[in-house]
Amino acid sequence: MVWGFFRYQFSSYVRSLTFIPPLTLFIGWIILFYTYSGVPIMSSYAVTCISLYLVMTWVAMSVFSLEGESEKNLLFVQLPSKRDYLWGKWVVCLLIASILGIIAIVYPLLINSFRETPQLVHISQAIYGHLFFAVFGIIVGSFFSNIKMESKKFAWLSAMLVIAISIAQEGIIEKAAIFKWILLPFPPVSQILLHFTDEALFIGKGFWMDAAWVVCYSFFYFLIITRMFYRRG
Amino acid sequence: MSFILEAVQVSKEIDGRQILQNISLGCSSDTRLLIRGKNGSGKSTLLKILAGITEPSSGKVKGSAQKIGYVPEHFPESLRFAVKEYLLLTSSFQGASRASIENELAKYIKLFGLEPFLHTSLKACSKGTRQKVGIIQALLTKPDLLLLDEPLTGLDAESQQVFIQLLKEEQIPIVFTSHEDTLVTNLAKEILQIETGEITLQTRNIVPEKRIRVECRMREELKGLPVSQLHYDGNIAVFTVAGNLSDQVLRELLQKNCSILEVRELK
């Protein structure tokens, strides 16, 4: 990754001011959500994970639409490779996701919002959840930013539809099992949320199987987006 | 023959419309190729294919060029950086040290007279200033090949001359498009007619020129001499003179007690 390009992207994103709405909304929501104390640990973290998923899709779509055609063309020539362009954007998204994730995890601990004292297992689970929900958001955002669409409006609508379906995935599959396979390309949100339980938190074989699927899914989609990006160019 | 960049049977189709058809060309270390064609004939598209910005629908581009400098016809208007900040950032992408970039940058800034705009936002700069920034960002990468898409657009006459002179001196291989006769007559050695794909040699009366650097005590000593593109740096004067007049100019300068520091033939 080209460090200079990371600085270029980050400065450009900050100066575009497009970070203000999603970040304000997220931080505002976290403050509002933890107004009451004595809330359950994992259920609360599950809610902030979903919020991060939404916000990171928004952030990724903004980061991917920062440049006009002419600026993008120049960057493709200035950078050692087109891959650096894509990675530069993802690193900026990951940095923002890290900041938001830390706020979401640490804020309730600081103000002592939870009814029990969180254990290491809770915190580890929360970090894992927030990280991969942010990754799903970045995947959805960068996927629809790189797909050829008639209009930008459809890209946003499609991204929102994918988010809605992926969150409702478990309920849909419960109603009709056939959707288990049809919904396979959607982010495996339920494979993470399933383990966010406030009853006896247990990390067993089932958790590791789901985690492996989540990692493979993310890796696979980053490869697909990279290919799409090259083909679109 | 080994080319630093070669396009073989390149075609491009955009939205069902054939833009380029079977274009082949090779760039060597002394290439100065003008791409000529009507509006919408695919000149800019061909440059973008050579630059690796876009892929050809068929055919391929290959070669050993590691760094390519590209000057777009329209430099982006909405960049969120100041002039110097942008140039420093983009030239760092290739991993050059800050000190070497600053050195090179200072040279080009002075040459194009950009000192007053160094900390001005690119959004607030005029079209000509932005075009100069576009040229400098390409030169700063020390490219193996320069691809110029209507590079003189928006430049004033003086800057055009400075740029042409610079291209002659640096002797970087160039592929360019231009509707400006100045650039065509001064630079092009070959012309690619994009509609037919034919490359012809540019026929012109080539008068070899020499670039001379002298130290003079007084600027008046150069008055009346048949020189062009004259620049001063303190007591040092740099100018261009037609090859057949160079001996006469040098003699006169020596008679005026000027010191000849450098005489270089321009190709």
Short mmCIF file of N, CA and C in Angstrom, two decimals, chain A residues 2 4-9 11-13 15-16 65-80 82 148 230 233, chain B residues 12 15 48 51-55 68-72 74-76 78-82 85-86 89-90 92-94 98 134 137 141:
data_model
loop_
_atom_site.label_atom_id
_atom_site.label_comp_id
_atom_site.label_asym_id
_atom_site.label_seq_id
_atom_site.Cartn_x
_atom_site.Cartn_y
_atom_site.Cartn_z
N VAL A 2 0.49 2.21 -0.79
CA VAL A 2 1.26 3.45 -0.88
C VAL A 2 0.81 4.40 0.23
N GLY A 4 1.63 7.47 0.81
CA GLY A 4 1.27 8.79 0.28
C GLY A 4 -0.16 8.81 -0.22
N PHE A 5 -0.58 7.73 -0.84
CA PHE A 5 -1.94 7.67 -1.36
C PHE A 5 -2.96 7.58 -0.22
N PHE A 6 -2.58 6.88 0.84
CA PHE A 6 -3.46 6.82 2.00
C PHE A 6 -3.70 8.24 2.54
N ARG A 7 -2.60 9.01 2.62
CA ARG A 7 -2.74 10.40 3.12
C ARG A 7 -3.59 11.22 2.16
N TYR A 8 -3.39 11.01 0.87
CA TYR A 8 -4.16 11.71 -0.17
C TYR A 8 -5.65 11.40 0.01
N GLN A 9 -5.97 10.10 0.14
CA GLN A 9 -7.36 9.68 0.25
C GLN A 9 -8.00 10.20 1.54
N SER A 11 -7.09 12.75 3.47
CA SER A 11 -7.28 14.21 3.43
C SER A 11 -8.46 14.57 2.54
N SER A 12 -8.53 13.91 1.40
CA SER A 12 -9.60 14.21 0.46
C SER A 12 -10.97 13.89 1.09
N TYR A 13 -11.03 12.77 1.81
CA TYR A 13 -12.30 12.37 2.44
C TYR A 13 -12.69 13.36 3.54
N ARG A 15 -11.73 16.47 3.86
CA ARG A 15 -12.07 17.79 3.30
C ARG A 15 -13.38 17.79 2.51
N SER A 16 -13.81 16.61 2.08
CA SER A 16 -15.09 16.55 1.34
C SER A 16 -16.27 16.76 2.29
N SER A 65 -16.80 7.28 -4.04
CA SER A 65 -17.27 8.26 -5.03
C SER A 65 -16.60 9.62 -4.81
N LEU A 66 -15.43 9.62 -4.15
CA LEU A 66 -14.74 10.88 -3.86
C LEU A 66 -14.23 11.58 -5.12
N GLU A 67 -13.70 10.80 -6.07
CA GLU A 67 -13.06 11.41 -7.24
C GLU A 67 -13.97 11.41 -8.46
N GLY A 68 -13.75 12.41 -9.27
CA GLY A 68 -14.38 12.44 -10.59
C GLY A 68 -13.55 11.58 -11.53
N GLU A 69 -14.04 11.41 -12.76
CA GLU A 69 -13.38 10.53 -13.73
C GLU A 69 -11.94 10.97 -14.02
N SER A 70 -11.76 12.27 -14.19
CA SER A 70 -10.44 12.79 -14.57
C SER A 70 -9.42 12.58 -13.45
N GLU A 71 -9.83 12.83 -12.21
CA GLU A 71 -8.93 12.64 -11.06
C GLU A 71 -8.56 11.16 -10.91
N LYS A 72 -9.56 10.31 -11.11
CA LYS A 72 -9.33 8.88 -11.00
C LYS A 72 -8.32 8.42 -12.06
N ASN A 73 -8.50 8.90 -13.30
CA ASN A 73 -7.57 8.54 -14.38
C ASN A 73 -6.14 8.93 -14.03
N LEU A 74 -5.99 10.13 -13.48
CA LEU A 74 -4.65 10.59 -13.10
C LEU A 74 -4.06 9.69 -12.02
N LEU A 75 -4.88 9.34 -11.04
CA LEU A 75 -4.39 8.49 -9.94
C LEU A 75 -3.96 7.12 -10.45
N PHE A 76 -4.70 6.58 -11.42
CA PHE A 76 -4.33 5.28 -11.98
C PHE A 76 -2.92 5.32 -12.59
N VAL A 77 -2.56 6.46 -13.17
CA VAL A 77 -1.23 6.58 -13.79
C VAL A 77 -0.18 6.90 -12.72
N GLN A 78 -0.56 7.75 -11.76
CA GLN A 78 0.42 8.17 -10.74
C GLN A 78 0.80 7.04 -9.79
N LEU A 79 -0.17 6.16 -9.50
CA LEU A 79 0.11 5.08 -8.54
C LEU A 79 0.87 3.94 -9.22
N PRO A 80 1.69 3.21 -8.44
CA PRO A 80 2.42 2.10 -9.04
C PRO A 80 1.48 1.06 -9.69
N LYS A 82 -3.03 -0.18 -10.15
CA LYS A 82 -4.44 0.12 -9.86
C LYS A 82 -4.86 -0.50 -8.54
N LYS A 148 -21.59 -1.65 -12.51
CA LYS A 148 -22.11 -0.71 -13.52
C LYS A 148 -23.61 -0.58 -13.34
N TYR A 230 -11.06 -4.19 -11.75
CA TYR A 230 -10.17 -4.27 -12.92
C TYR A 230 -10.97 -4.31 -14.22
N GLY A 233 -12.45 -0.97 -15.08
CA GLY A 233 -11.45 -0.04 -15.58
C GLY A 233 -11.22 -0.20 -17.06
N LYS B 12 -11.02 -0.56 -29.60
CA LYS B 12 -11.81 -0.22 -28.42
C LYS B 12 -13.25 0.06 -28.84
N ASP B 15 -19.85 1.21 -25.39
CA ASP B 15 -21.32 1.19 -25.54
C ASP B 15 -21.74 0.83 -26.97
N LYS B 48 -5.33 6.97 -23.21
CA LYS B 48 -5.72 6.32 -21.95
C LYS B 48 -5.37 4.83 -21.99
N ALA B 51 -1.71 4.60 -21.45
CA ALA B 51 -1.38 4.92 -20.05
C ALA B 51 -1.81 3.82 -19.08
N GLY B 52 -2.60 2.87 -19.56
CA GLY B 52 -3.07 1.77 -18.70
C GLY B 52 -4.29 2.17 -17.89
N ILE B 53 -4.91 3.29 -18.24
CA ILE B 53 -6.11 3.73 -17.51
C ILE B 53 -7.28 2.85 -17.90
N THR B 54 -7.38 2.59 -19.18
CA THR B 54 -8.47 1.75 -19.67
C THR B 54 -7.90 0.60 -20.50
N GLU B 55 -8.65 -0.49 -20.55
CA GLU B 55 -8.17 -1.69 -21.26
C GLU B 55 -8.72 -1.68 -22.69
N ILE B 68 5.02 6.11 -16.42
CA ILE B 68 4.41 6.87 -17.51
C ILE B 68 3.87 8.16 -16.92
N GLY B 69 4.16 9.25 -17.58
CA GLY B 69 3.60 10.54 -17.16
C GLY B 69 2.42 10.84 -18.06
N TYR B 70 1.32 11.26 -17.46
CA TYR B 70 0.11 11.50 -18.25
C TYR B 70 -0.45 12.88 -17.93
N VAL B 71 -0.66 13.66 -18.96
CA VAL B 71 -1.28 14.98 -18.77
C VAL B 71 -2.64 14.95 -19.46
N PRO B 72 -3.72 14.99 -18.67
CA PRO B 72 -5.04 14.93 -19.31
C PRO B 72 -5.41 16.25 -19.98
N HIS B 74 -8.19 17.86 -19.70
CA HIS B 74 -8.78 18.73 -18.67
C HIS B 74 -8.31 18.26 -17.31
N PHE B 75 -7.50 19.07 -16.67
CA PHE B 75 -7.04 18.72 -15.33
C PHE B 75 -8.23 18.84 -14.38
N PRO B 76 -8.39 17.87 -13.44
CA PRO B 76 -9.56 17.90 -12.56
C PRO B 76 -9.75 19.25 -11.86
N SER B 78 -11.96 19.76 -9.27
CA SER B 78 -12.48 19.73 -7.89
C SER B 78 -11.51 19.10 -6.89
N LEU B 79 -10.22 19.19 -7.16
CA LEU B 79 -9.25 18.61 -6.22
C LEU B 79 -9.23 19.41 -4.92
N ARG B 80 -9.16 18.69 -3.80
CA ARG B 80 -9.26 19.35 -2.49
C ARG B 80 -7.89 19.64 -1.89
N PHE B 81 -6.93 20.02 -2.74
CA PHE B 81 -5.56 20.26 -2.27
C PHE B 81 -5.04 21.60 -2.78
N ALA B 82 -4.04 22.10 -2.06
CA ALA B 82 -3.33 23.28 -2.56
C ALA B 82 -2.29 22.79 -3.57
N GLU B 85 0.95 21.15 -2.11
CA GLU B 85 0.56 19.95 -1.37
C GLU B 85 0.22 18.81 -2.33
N TYR B 86 -0.53 19.14 -3.38
CA TYR B 86 -0.92 18.13 -4.37
C TYR B 86 0.30 17.54 -5.07
N LEU B 89 2.32 15.36 -2.70
CA LEU B 89 1.65 14.09 -2.39
C LEU B 89 1.71 13.12 -3.56
N THR B 90 1.33 13.60 -4.74
CA THR B 90 1.24 12.67 -5.89
C THR B 90 2.63 12.19 -6.32
N SER B 92 4.99 11.57 -4.35
CA SER B 92 5.49 10.61 -3.35
C SER B 92 4.95 9.20 -3.60
N PHE B 93 3.94 9.07 -4.48
CA PHE B 93 3.34 7.74 -4.72
C PHE B 93 4.37 6.73 -5.25
N GLN B 94 5.37 7.24 -5.99
CA GLN B 94 6.34 6.32 -6.60
C GLN B 94 7.52 6.04 -5.66
N ARG B 98 11.51 12.82 -0.15
CA ARG B 98 10.93 14.17 -0.07
C ARG B 98 11.93 15.21 -0.58
N GLY B 134 -0.85 20.10 -13.90
CA GLY B 134 -0.98 18.81 -14.59
C GLY B 134 0.31 18.42 -15.28
N GLN B 137 3.04 17.57 -12.49
CA GLN B 137 2.86 16.26 -11.83
C GLN B 137 3.35 15.13 -12.72
N THR B 141 7.43 12.67 -11.97
CA THR B 141 7.62 11.22 -11.81
C THR B 141 8.85 10.73 -12.58
#
